[in-house]
Amino acid sequence: MGLRRKVPPWHGPSEERTVSDTPSLRDAALHFHEYPRPGKLEIVATKPLANTRDLSLAYSPGVAIPCEEIAANPADAYKYTSKGNLVAVISNGTAVLGLGNIGALASKPVMEGKAVLFKKFAGIDSIDLEINEQDPKRFIEIVAPLEPSFGGINLEDIKAPECFEIEEALRERMNIPVFHDDQHGTAIIVAAAVINAMRLVKKDIGQVKIVTSGAGAAAIACMNMLIAVGAKRENIWIADSKGLVTKKRDNSVDRWRGAFAQDTDATELADVMAGADIYVGLSKAGALKPEMMRDMAENPLILALSNPIPEIMPELAKATRADALVCTGRSDYANQVNNVLCFPFLFRGALDCGATIINEEMKAAAAHAIAKLAHEPGLEATAHGVPAIFGPDYLIPNPFDQRLILRIAPAVAKAAMDSGVAKRPIEDFDAYRDQLRRFVFRSGLVMKPMIEQAQATDKRIAFADGEDERVLRAAQVILEDGIGKPILIGRPLVIESRLERFGLTIRPGRDFEVINPEDDPRYRDYVDEFHALVGRKGVTPDTARTIVRTNTTVIGALGVRRGDADALICGLQGRFIKHARDIHSIIGVAPGAQQLSALSMLILNRGVFFLADTYANIDPSEDELVSIALQARDHLKRFNIDAKAALLSYSNFGSRDGDTSIKMRAVFEKLQRLAPDLVVEGEMQGDLAVNAELRERYIPDSVLKGEANLLIFPNLEAANLSMTLLKELNNGLHIGPILMGTAKPAHILAPTVTSRGIVNMAAIAATEAAG
């Protein structure tokens, strides 16, 4: 489909322009960073400041009290301030990404991005600090006094060898974790990959020969980490830009590289490649030549980690040695060595146990936890369609695997406790894991399982509003991310001109199919099919022809019915109920379904909640609500979430009688009979649904523990009002509505949906179509 990923021009020539074309990426990146407000971070208050009393507690005079407590006992800073969950991302911009020494200010977008990853993946608050100082001693003197402010320091993009000196000095002077991620984050992931690769090919890590191109911060840290997990220093060979690091090069080798200097007359890495079991590339594109691989040991492991172009492309490595295992730093290949697999969760564990340092035991624990996770069946296929089953193409987990935080953070915390560096040891690890599990579902990562599943389906998704800018932008993302195959319903000339106007690189015919309402060869067949369905409902043949020319939802629904598409997305124009009627008439309801209904997912700071029925049924009956609850339960399973349902009313367990409270009581009784395994409680008011303490005052032995995640409302008025108010008051992200009960997947978008919302709904539709 013309979607091969090409290298941007600043890294080498490109033979053709594709959906990842450089101008598109550049414009999209600049737009992303500028709008709707500049940058990627903001400060959000965690306490209310709604009145004078709040102000007196937050500032004068109340703030003096925690200040006195901390002055008397400094450890109380972790109790009364954000210090224990606050990490500084600090750089001087001397070694940024692949950009080199671009200076402190230019590095700020990267550091903001790192701070965002801390928050997104591990719930850690983070602030970026760009320090305009390249002298390592002065840099140390600036950073060391910051200890009272932060629970940890993440050093980033500082060039070698200064980074070694800086980290060593700060670790010695500061009583909080100091971690240079470029060194140790990469090293931990590399160690995990090596552990698993050696296990797969049945080699002893203590006996293997390791060769490395690159002798910077990451390379030295990787070698030290491999030694920590069992490799032998005498079996490691390192080359830098001047050649092999040997004892004969004393005048050009610093003490960090010198620790790996070999006593040999060889001068180049190629001279020692024969018999090598592992190659680690942290240098530059093309550094590993095919001829250098030919004499490597059986089943060699190739870690070609230069970005964006690795030391050798995986295709070439495999063509040279079919028995090779290959890892890169790129997301478009299997076995991605990505620091985000590690650093958020490493800091999570370190902060939660009050570690004073991140030591070798903690790093080794993280490496082993990552390696072990790859042996567990994955929740879904990888983004490359590779089954998430341990093997040559799945040596390390996917960076978005939700279980990473559940495995790494406790392992790191335990290692800190066992090695005696934890000031606040975790007493109950089961409770700690449950706390981490709740965080996973409070983040936007809740969509990741659905997206990963969609990427393995290759389903065709028809978009009724194919000319809309949001759909066009979503189609580009869907194609780039491999979520599905868009079919856009619209006029080809209009679509082409708008793609040009918006700077999008996808094109009809090459990247996606178009159904042209004005001229499509299937028109007559569609008309005949439509009239056969609605001819006895007062629709004449002439009217049927007009509708199939003008109603794009009807066209899309007919395409799904006839098998020309696997799913339908519509709704940007017109009323929800009209689209629902068209879908009901053409696609129909699923066997056993009472009616069509709508499920909305709200991602709030507090957590992820599903609400039903938010769009379709004005006053559903008892049986209809039972059907809605069971269909919603099945949809939650697609997100790897077990439903905990609350049946909502103005009454708490019989406290008031009325039409809706009596109806919800009956729904509860029927669900208990029909679905005894479903965790459900009610009828109850909304606060009891999410507040276990309040609920226990009424029903101490309730089967519903904690907060409900599936809220079933008695009627459309209550559901839609609650959903829209919760979204606006909490700045929530609405995903949906998810149309339930259709014979084949079809969803009706809210008119205010964003492009990202359309992508999310496409992933849901594709996964649903896959069964």
mmCIF file of N, CA and C in Angstrom, residues 311-420:
data_model
loop_
_atom_site.group_PDB
_atom_site.id
_atom_site.type_symbol
_atom_site.label_atom_id
_atom_site.label_comp_id
_atom_site.label_asym_id
_atom_site.label_seq_id
_atom_site.Cartn_x
_atom_site.Cartn_y
_atom_site.Cartn_z
ATOM 1 N N GLU A 311 23.175 0.137 13.247
ATOM 2 C CA GLU A 311 24.491 -0.252 12.730
ATOM 3 C C GLU A 311 24.369 -1.218 11.559
ATOM 4 N N ILE A 312 23.323 -2.005 11.557
ATOM 5 C CA ILE A 312 22.970 -2.841 10.406
ATOM 6 C C ILE A 312 21.460 -3.007 10.433
ATOM 7 N N MET A 313 20.815 -2.899 9.270
ATOM 8 C CA MET A 313 19.373 -3.053 9.223
ATOM 9 C C MET A 313 19.004 -4.510 9.482
ATOM 10 N N PRO A 314 17.913 -4.767 10.182
ATOM 11 C CA PRO A 314 17.535 -6.149 10.496
ATOM 12 C C PRO A 314 17.422 -7.045 9.266
ATOM 13 N N GLU A 315 16.889 -6.503 8.178
ATOM 14 C CA GLU A 315 16.750 -7.325 6.976
ATOM 15 C C GLU A 315 18.106 -7.798 6.474
ATOM 16 N N LEU A 316 19.087 -6.904 6.496
ATOM 17 C CA LEU A 316 20.421 -7.260 6.027
ATOM 18 C C LEU A 316 21.092 -8.232 6.991
ATOM 19 N N ALA A 317 20.892 -8.013 8.278
ATOM 20 C CA ALA A 317 21.473 -8.927 9.270
ATOM 21 C C ALA A 317 20.921 -10.336 9.088
ATOM 22 N N LYS A 318 19.609 -10.445 8.882
ATOM 23 C CA LYS A 318 18.981 -11.751 8.701
ATOM 24 C C LYS A 318 19.408 -12.388 7.384
ATOM 25 N N ALA A 319 19.568 -11.560 6.343
ATOM 26 C CA ALA A 319 20.004 -12.100 5.064
ATOM 27 C C ALA A 319 21.427 -12.640 5.158
ATOM 28 N N THR A 320 22.240 -11.991 5.979
ATOM 29 C CA THR A 320 23.632 -12.423 6.150
ATOM 30 C C THR A 320 23.724 -13.652 7.032
ATOM 31 N N ARG A 321 22.994 -13.622 8.136
ATOM 32 C CA ARG A 321 22.996 -14.753 9.065
ATOM 33 C C ARG A 321 21.553 -15.052 9.466
ATOM 34 N N ALA A 322 20.969 -16.067 8.823
ATOM 35 C CA ALA A 322 19.571 -16.401 9.093
ATOM 36 C C ALA A 322 19.350 -16.831 10.534
ATOM 37 N N ASP A 323 20.424 -17.255 11.203
ATOM 38 C CA ASP A 323 20.290 -17.722 12.589
ATOM 39 C C ASP A 323 20.446 -16.607 13.608
ATOM 40 N N ALA A 324 20.594 -15.372 13.139
ATOM 41 C CA ALA A 324 20.825 -14.254 14.060
ATOM 42 C C ALA A 324 19.542 -13.838 14.772
ATOM 43 N N LEU A 325 19.690 -13.408 16.012
ATOM 44 C CA LEU A 325 18.631 -12.727 16.760
ATOM 45 C C LEU A 325 18.941 -11.244 16.696
ATOM 46 N N VAL A 326 17.937 -10.413 16.373
ATOM 47 C CA VAL A 326 18.213 -9.002 16.111
ATOM 48 C C VAL A 326 17.324 -8.107 16.972
ATOM 49 N N CYS A 327 17.940 -7.134 17.620
ATOM 50 C CA CYS A 327 17.235 -6.081 18.343
ATOM 51 C C CYS A 327 17.679 -4.734 17.778
ATOM 52 N N THR A 328 16.778 -3.766 17.750
ATOM 53 C CA THR A 328 17.127 -2.400 17.360
ATOM 54 C C THR A 328 16.506 -1.437 18.361
ATOM 55 N N GLY A 329 16.736 -0.148 18.146
ATOM 56 C CA GLY A 329 16.087 0.868 18.962
ATOM 57 C C GLY A 329 14.834 1.414 18.323
ATOM 58 N N ARG A 330 14.430 0.843 17.191
ATOM 59 C CA ARG A 330 13.311 1.384 16.416
ATOM 60 C C ARG A 330 12.002 0.703 16.774
ATOM 61 N N SER A 331 10.914 1.492 16.731
ATOM 62 C CA SER A 331 9.601 0.965 17.074
ATOM 63 C C SER A 331 8.964 0.187 15.939
ATOM 64 N N ASP A 332 9.511 0.301 14.721
ATOM 65 C CA ASP A 332 8.897 -0.387 13.590
ATOM 66 C C ASP A 332 9.522 -1.757 13.336
ATOM 67 N N TYR A 333 10.321 -2.244 14.277
ATOM 68 C CA TYR A 333 10.866 -3.592 14.206
ATOM 69 C C TYR A 333 10.610 -4.301 15.540
ATOM 70 N N ALA A 334 10.621 -5.629 15.471
ATOM 71 C CA ALA A 334 10.476 -6.408 16.700
ATOM 72 C C ALA A 334 11.690 -6.184 17.610
ATOM 73 N N ASN A 335 11.520 -6.515 18.884
ATOM 74 C CA ASN A 335 12.614 -6.437 19.870
ATOM 75 C C ASN A 335 13.178 -5.024 19.983
ATOM 76 N N GLN A 336 12.308 -4.061 20.250
ATOM 77 C CA GLN A 336 12.774 -2.682 20.404
ATOM 78 C C GLN A 336 13.391 -2.468 21.783
ATOM 79 N N VAL A 337 14.633 -2.028 21.803
ATOM 80 C CA VAL A 337 15.307 -1.638 23.040
ATOM 81 C C VAL A 337 14.968 -0.175 23.293
ATOM 82 N N ASN A 338 14.025 0.047 24.191
ATOM 83 C CA ASN A 338 13.471 1.375 24.428
ATOM 84 C C ASN A 338 13.546 1.666 25.919
ATOM 85 N N ASN A 339 14.168 2.776 26.286
ATOM 86 C CA ASN A 339 14.343 3.101 27.706
ATOM 87 C C ASN A 339 13.030 3.209 28.475
ATOM 88 N N VAL A 340 11.940 3.484 27.760
ATOM 89 C CA VAL A 340 10.661 3.641 28.451
ATOM 90 C C VAL A 340 10.193 2.305 29.035
ATOM 91 N N LEU A 341 10.814 1.202 28.605
ATOM 92 C CA LEU A 341 10.562 -0.092 29.244
ATOM 93 C C LEU A 341 10.995 -0.100 30.699
ATOM 94 N N CYS A 342 11.842 0.847 31.064
ATOM 95 C CA CYS A 342 12.520 0.731 32.349
ATOM 96 C C CYS A 342 12.386 1.942 33.264
ATOM 97 N N PHE A 343 12.860 3.110 32.805
ATOM 98 C CA PHE A 343 13.126 4.192 33.759
ATOM 99 C C PHE A 343 11.905 4.651 34.556
ATOM 100 N N PRO A 344 10.679 4.721 33.981
ATOM 101 C CA PRO A 344 9.563 5.176 34.838
ATOM 102 C C PRO A 344 9.309 4.216 35.995
ATOM 103 N N PHE A 345 9.423 2.929 35.705
ATOM 104 C CA PHE A 345 9.077 1.919 36.700
ATOM 105 C C PHE A 345 10.214 1.708 37.701
ATOM 106 N N LEU A 346 11.438 1.898 37.242
ATOM 107 C CA LEU A 346 12.584 1.852 38.151
ATOM 108 C C LEU A 346 12.468 2.957 39.196
ATOM 109 N N PHE A 347 12.173 4.179 38.745
ATOM 110 C CA PHE A 347 12.000 5.292 39.684
ATOM 111 C C PHE A 347 10.769 5.080 40.559
ATOM 112 N N ARG A 348 9.700 4.499 39.992
ATOM 113 C CA ARG A 348 8.497 4.243 40.788
ATOM 114 C C ARG A 348 8.846 3.391 41.999
ATOM 115 N N GLY A 349 9.540 2.289 41.765
ATOM 116 C CA GLY A 349 9.923 1.418 42.870
ATOM 117 C C GLY A 349 10.876 2.088 43.840
ATOM 118 N N ALA A 350 11.845 2.848 43.302
ATOM 119 C CA ALA A 350 12.831 3.520 44.153
ATOM 120 C C ALA A 350 12.170 4.569 45.040
ATOM 121 N N LEU A 351 11.273 5.372 44.477
ATOM 122 C CA LEU A 351 10.593 6.414 45.253
ATOM 123 C C LEU A 351 9.679 5.810 46.307
ATOM 124 N N ASP A 352 8.973 4.738 45.939
ATOM 125 C CA ASP A 352 7.961 4.190 46.840
ATOM 126 C C ASP A 352 8.565 3.546 48.082
ATOM 127 N N CYS A 353 9.811 3.119 48.003
ATOM 128 C CA CYS A 353 10.440 2.538 49.203
ATOM 129 C C CYS A 353 11.437 3.504 49.842
ATOM 130 N N GLY A 354 11.523 4.742 49.309
ATOM 131 C CA GLY A 354 12.430 5.723 49.880
ATOM 132 C C GLY A 354 13.889 5.378 49.675
ATOM 133 N N ALA A 355 14.242 4.842 48.509
ATOM 134 C CA ALA A 355 15.636 4.472 48.255
ATOM 135 C C ALA A 355 16.519 5.716 48.225
ATOM 136 N N THR A 356 17.701 5.602 48.796
ATOM 137 C CA THR A 356 18.641 6.723 48.804
ATOM 138 C C THR A 356 19.549 6.702 47.587
ATOM 139 N N ILE A 357 19.503 5.615 46.838
ATOM 140 C CA ILE A 357 20.385 5.447 45.690
ATOM 141 C C ILE A 357 19.762 4.395 44.783
ATOM 142 N N ILE A 358 20.088 4.426 43.506
ATOM 143 C CA ILE A 358 19.739 3.318 42.604
ATOM 144 C C ILE A 358 21.023 2.533 42.393
ATOM 145 N N ASN A 359 21.106 1.378 43.049
ATOM 146 C CA ASN A 359 22.353 0.612 43.039
ATOM 147 C C ASN A 359 22.307 -0.517 42.012
ATOM 148 N N GLU A 360 23.399 -1.270 41.943
ATOM 149 C CA GLU A 360 23.496 -2.337 40.948
ATOM 150 C C GLU A 360 22.446 -3.422 41.189
ATOM 151 N N GLU A 361 22.147 -3.685 42.462
ATOM 152 C CA GLU A 361 21.141 -4.711 42.762
ATOM 153 C C GLU A 361 19.767 -4.309 42.228
ATOM 154 N N MET A 362 19.417 -3.040 42.326
ATOM 155 C CA MET A 362 18.124 -2.574 41.840
ATOM 156 C C MET A 362 18.059 -2.619 40.317
ATOM 157 N N LYS A 363 19.170 -2.234 39.676
ATOM 158 C CA LYS A 363 19.196 -2.281 38.206
ATOM 159 C C LYS A 363 19.118 -3.720 37.706
ATOM 160 N N ALA A 364 19.836 -4.614 38.358
ATOM 161 C CA ALA A 364 19.792 -6.030 37.967
ATOM 162 C C ALA A 364 18.388 -6.601 38.178
ATOM 163 N N ALA A 365 17.732 -6.191 39.264
ATOM 164 C CA ALA A 365 16.366 -6.658 39.523
ATOM 165 C C ALA A 365 15.429 -6.201 38.412
ATOM 166 N N ALA A 366 15.608 -4.967 37.947
ATOM 167 C CA ALA A 366 14.788 -4.469 36.849
ATOM 168 C C ALA A 366 15.034 -5.273 35.578
ATOM 169 N N ALA A 367 16.301 -5.546 35.283
ATOM 170 C CA ALA A 367 16.632 -6.311 34.072
ATOM 171 C C ALA A 367 16.003 -7.701 34.127
ATOM 172 N N HIS A 368 16.111 -8.363 35.254
ATOM 173 C CA HIS A 368 15.552 -9.712 35.376
ATOM 174 C C HIS A 368 14.020 -9.680 35.319
ATOM 175 N N ALA A 369 13.402 -8.640 35.880
ATOM 176 C CA ALA A 369 11.943 -8.534 35.835
ATOM 177 C C ALA A 369 11.451 -8.350 34.403
ATOM 178 N N ILE A 370 12.152 -7.518 33.632
ATOM 179 C CA ILE A 370 11.787 -7.319 32.230
ATOM 180 C C ILE A 370 11.960 -8.617 31.445
ATOM 181 N N ALA A 371 13.088 -9.286 31.672
ATOM 182 C CA ALA A 371 13.345 -10.542 30.972
ATOM 183 C C ALA A 371 12.271 -11.583 31.306
ATOM 184 N N LYS A 372 11.910 -11.670 32.551
ATOM 185 C CA LYS A 372 10.929 -12.663 32.973
ATOM 186 C C LYS A 372 9.559 -12.393 32.371
ATOM 187 N N LEU A 373 9.186 -11.130 32.243
ATOM 188 C CA LEU A 373 7.873 -10.791 31.701
ATOM 189 C C LEU A 373 7.711 -11.290 30.269
ATOM 190 N N ALA A 374 8.792 -11.292 29.501
ATOM 191 C CA ALA A 374 8.707 -11.759 28.112
ATOM 192 C C ALA A 374 8.338 -13.237 28.033
ATOM 193 N N HIS A 375 8.517 -13.979 29.096
ATOM 194 C CA HIS A 375 8.177 -15.404 29.106
ATOM 195 C C HIS A 375 6.703 -15.635 29.428
ATOM 196 N N GLU A 376 6.004 -14.595 29.872
ATOM 197 C CA GLU A 376 4.583 -14.717 30.142
ATOM 198 C C GLU A 376 3.805 -14.439 28.863
ATOM 199 N N PRO A 377 2.718 -15.157 28.612
ATOM 200 C CA PRO A 377 1.922 -14.875 27.412
ATOM 201 C C PRO A 377 1.506 -13.414 27.383
ATOM 202 N N GLY A 378 1.740 -12.757 26.248
ATOM 203 C CA GLY A 378 1.384 -11.342 26.127
ATOM 204 C C GLY A 378 -0.122 -11.144 26.119
ATOM 205 N N LEU A 379 -0.540 -9.957 26.495
ATOM 206 C CA LEU A 379 -1.966 -9.658 26.507
ATOM 207 C C LEU A 379 -2.528 -9.562 25.101
ATOM 208 N N GLU A 380 -1.665 -9.273 24.114
ATOM 209 C CA GLU A 380 -2.085 -9.129 22.731
ATOM 210 C C GLU A 380 -0.870 -9.269 21.832
ATOM 211 N N ALA A 381 -1.121 -9.370 20.517
ATOM 212 C CA ALA A 381 -0.010 -9.459 19.573
ATOM 213 C C ALA A 381 0.782 -8.162 19.588
ATOM 214 N N THR A 382 2.025 -8.232 19.120
ATOM 215 C CA THR A 382 2.844 -7.028 19.044
ATOM 216 C C THR A 382 2.369 -6.153 17.902
ATOM 217 N N ALA A 383 2.912 -4.939 17.839
ATOM 218 C CA ALA A 383 2.534 -3.993 16.793
ATOM 219 C C ALA A 383 2.944 -4.480 15.410
ATOM 220 N N HIS A 384 3.804 -5.485 15.351
ATOM 221 C CA HIS A 384 4.302 -5.973 14.063
ATOM 222 C C HIS A 384 3.573 -7.232 13.643
ATOM 223 N N GLY A 385 2.482 -7.576 14.335
ATOM 224 C CA GLY A 385 1.748 -8.776 14.013
ATOM 225 C C GLY A 385 2.392 -10.037 14.542
ATOM 226 N N VAL A 386 3.498 -9.904 15.261
ATOM 227 C CA VAL A 386 4.196 -11.056 15.826
ATOM 228 C C VAL A 386 3.478 -11.476 17.112
ATOM 229 N N PRO A 387 3.141 -12.749 17.251
ATOM 230 C CA PRO A 387 2.522 -13.177 18.517
ATOM 231 C C PRO A 387 3.413 -12.828 19.700
ATOM 232 N N ALA A 388 2.792 -12.373 20.778
ATOM 233 C CA ALA A 388 3.559 -11.989 21.965
ATOM 234 C C ALA A 388 3.912 -13.236 22.762
ATOM 235 N N ILE A 389 4.717 -14.083 22.131
ATOM 236 C CA ILE A 389 5.158 -15.339 22.725
ATOM 237 C C ILE A 389 6.672 -15.366 22.682
ATOM 238 N N PHE A 390 7.293 -15.716 23.790
ATOM 239 C CA PHE A 390 8.743 -15.695 23.880
ATOM 240 C C PHE A 390 9.376 -16.450 22.717
ATOM 241 N N GLY A 391 10.315 -15.791 22.056
ATOM 242 C CA GLY A 391 10.989 -16.385 20.915
ATOM 243 C C GLY A 391 11.906 -15.376 20.261
ATOM 244 N N PRO A 392 12.469 -15.694 19.088
ATOM 245 C CA PRO A 392 13.441 -14.810 18.441
ATOM 246 C C PRO A 392 12.930 -13.399 18.182
ATOM 247 N N ASP A 393 11.616 -13.251 17.916
ATOM 248 C CA ASP A 393 11.053 -11.935 17.640
ATOM 249 C C ASP A 393 10.329 -11.340 18.838
ATOM 250 N N TYR A 394 10.489 -11.963 19.995
ATOM 251 C CA TYR A 394 9.869 -11.438 21.215
ATOM 252 C C TYR A 394 10.771 -11.770 22.402
ATOM 253 N N LEU A 395 11.962 -11.144 22.378
ATOM 254 C CA LEU A 395 12.940 -11.345 23.459
ATOM 255 C C LEU A 395 12.648 -10.450 24.650
ATOM 256 N N ILE A 396 12.053 -9.293 24.396
ATOM 257 C CA ILE A 396 11.722 -8.339 25.458
ATOM 258 C C ILE A 396 10.291 -7.870 25.235
ATOM 259 N N PRO A 397 9.603 -7.455 26.302
ATOM 260 C CA PRO A 397 8.196 -7.077 26.168
ATOM 261 C C PRO A 397 8.008 -5.812 25.331
ATOM 262 N N ASN A 398 6.765 -5.629 24.911
ATOM 263 C CA ASN A 398 6.368 -4.403 24.241
ATOM 264 C C ASN A 398 6.468 -3.233 25.221
ATOM 265 N N PRO A 399 6.995 -2.059 24.790
ATOM 266 C CA PRO A 399 7.107 -0.920 25.720
ATOM 267 C C PRO A 399 5.785 -0.488 26.344
ATOM 268 N N PHE A 400 4.648 -0.845 25.713
ATOM 269 C CA PHE A 400 3.357 -0.434 26.238
ATOM 270 C C PHE A 400 2.654 -1.552 27.012
ATOM 271 N N ASP A 401 3.369 -2.621 27.301
ATOM 272 C CA ASP A 401 2.772 -3.690 28.094
ATOM 273 C C ASP A 401 2.409 -3.139 29.470
ATOM 274 N N GLN A 402 1.124 -3.209 29.804
ATOM 275 C CA GLN A 402 0.650 -2.620 31.058
ATOM 276 C C GLN A 402 1.237 -3.299 32.291
ATOM 277 N N ARG A 403 1.793 -4.496 32.110
ATOM 278 C CA ARG A 403 2.289 -5.248 33.267
ATOM 279 C C ARG A 403 3.684 -4.828 33.683
ATOM 280 N N LEU A 404 4.349 -3.998 32.890
ATOM 281 C CA LEU A 404 5.723 -3.608 33.212
ATOM 282 C C LEU A 404 5.810 -2.970 34.594
ATOM 283 N N ILE A 405 4.921 -2.035 34.878
ATOM 284 C CA ILE A 405 4.973 -1.363 36.186
ATOM 285 C C ILE A 405 4.681 -2.351 37.309
ATOM 286 N N LEU A 406 3.834 -3.355 37.038
ATOM 287 C CA LEU A 406 3.460 -4.324 38.065
ATOM 288 C C LEU A 406 4.596 -5.290 38.381
ATOM 289 N N ARG A 407 5.538 -5.447 37.432
ATOM 290 C CA ARG A 407 6.662 -6.365 37.637
ATOM 291 C C ARG A 407 7.920 -5.629 38.099
ATOM 292 N N ILE A 408 8.222 -4.500 37.448
ATOM 293 C CA ILE A 408 9.504 -3.840 37.696
ATOM 294 C C ILE A 408 9.512 -3.094 39.026
ATOM 295 N N ALA A 409 8.492 -2.283 39.275
ATOM 296 C CA ALA A 409 8.505 -1.454 40.488
ATOM 297 C C ALA A 409 8.628 -2.292 41.761
ATOM 298 N N PRO A 410 7.825 -3.356 41.938
ATOM 299 C CA PRO A 410 8.008 -4.169 43.153
ATOM 300 C C PRO A 410 9.372 -4.847 43.212
ATOM 301 N N ALA A 411 9.897 -5.310 42.056
ATOM 302 C CA ALA A 411 11.208 -5.962 42.054
ATOM 303 C C ALA A 411 12.302 -4.989 42.473
ATOM 304 N N VAL A 412 12.220 -3.757 41.979
ATOM 305 C CA VAL A 412 13.209 -2.742 42.329
ATOM 306 C C VAL A 412 13.098 -2.380 43.807
ATOM 307 N N ALA A 413 11.876 -2.191 44.294
ATOM 308 C CA ALA A 413 11.677 -1.849 45.704
ATOM 309 C C ALA A 413 12.220 -2.952 46.612
ATOM 310 N N LYS A 414 11.952 -4.206 46.248
ATOM 311 C CA LYS A 414 12.441 -5.319 47.065
ATOM 312 C C LYS A 414 13.970 -5.375 47.062
ATOM 313 N N ALA A 415 14.577 -5.135 45.887
ATOM 314 C CA ALA A 415 16.043 -5.137 45.808
ATOM 315 C C ALA A 415 16.626 -4.013 46.653
ATOM 316 N N ALA A 416 15.963 -2.860 46.668
ATOM 317 C CA ALA A 416 16.432 -1.754 47.509
ATOM 318 C C ALA A 416 16.360 -2.121 48.985
ATOM 319 N N MET A 417 15.275 -2.773 49.357
ATOM 320 C CA MET A 417 15.122 -3.193 50.753
ATOM 321 C C MET A 417 16.155 -4.248 51.121
ATOM 322 N N ASP A 418 16.339 -5.226 50.228
ATOM 323 C CA ASP A 418 17.294 -6.302 50.526
ATOM 324 C C ASP A 418 18.733 -5.798 50.598
ATOM 325 N N SER A 419 19.032 -4.730 49.827
ATOM 326 C CA SER A 419 20.403 -4.198 49.828
ATOM 327 C C SER A 419 20.595 -3.080 50.842
ATOM 328 N N GLY A 420 19.557 -2.783 51.635
ATOM 329 C CA GLY A 420 19.684 -1.860 52.751
ATOM 330 C C GLY A 420 19.667 -0.393 52.415
#
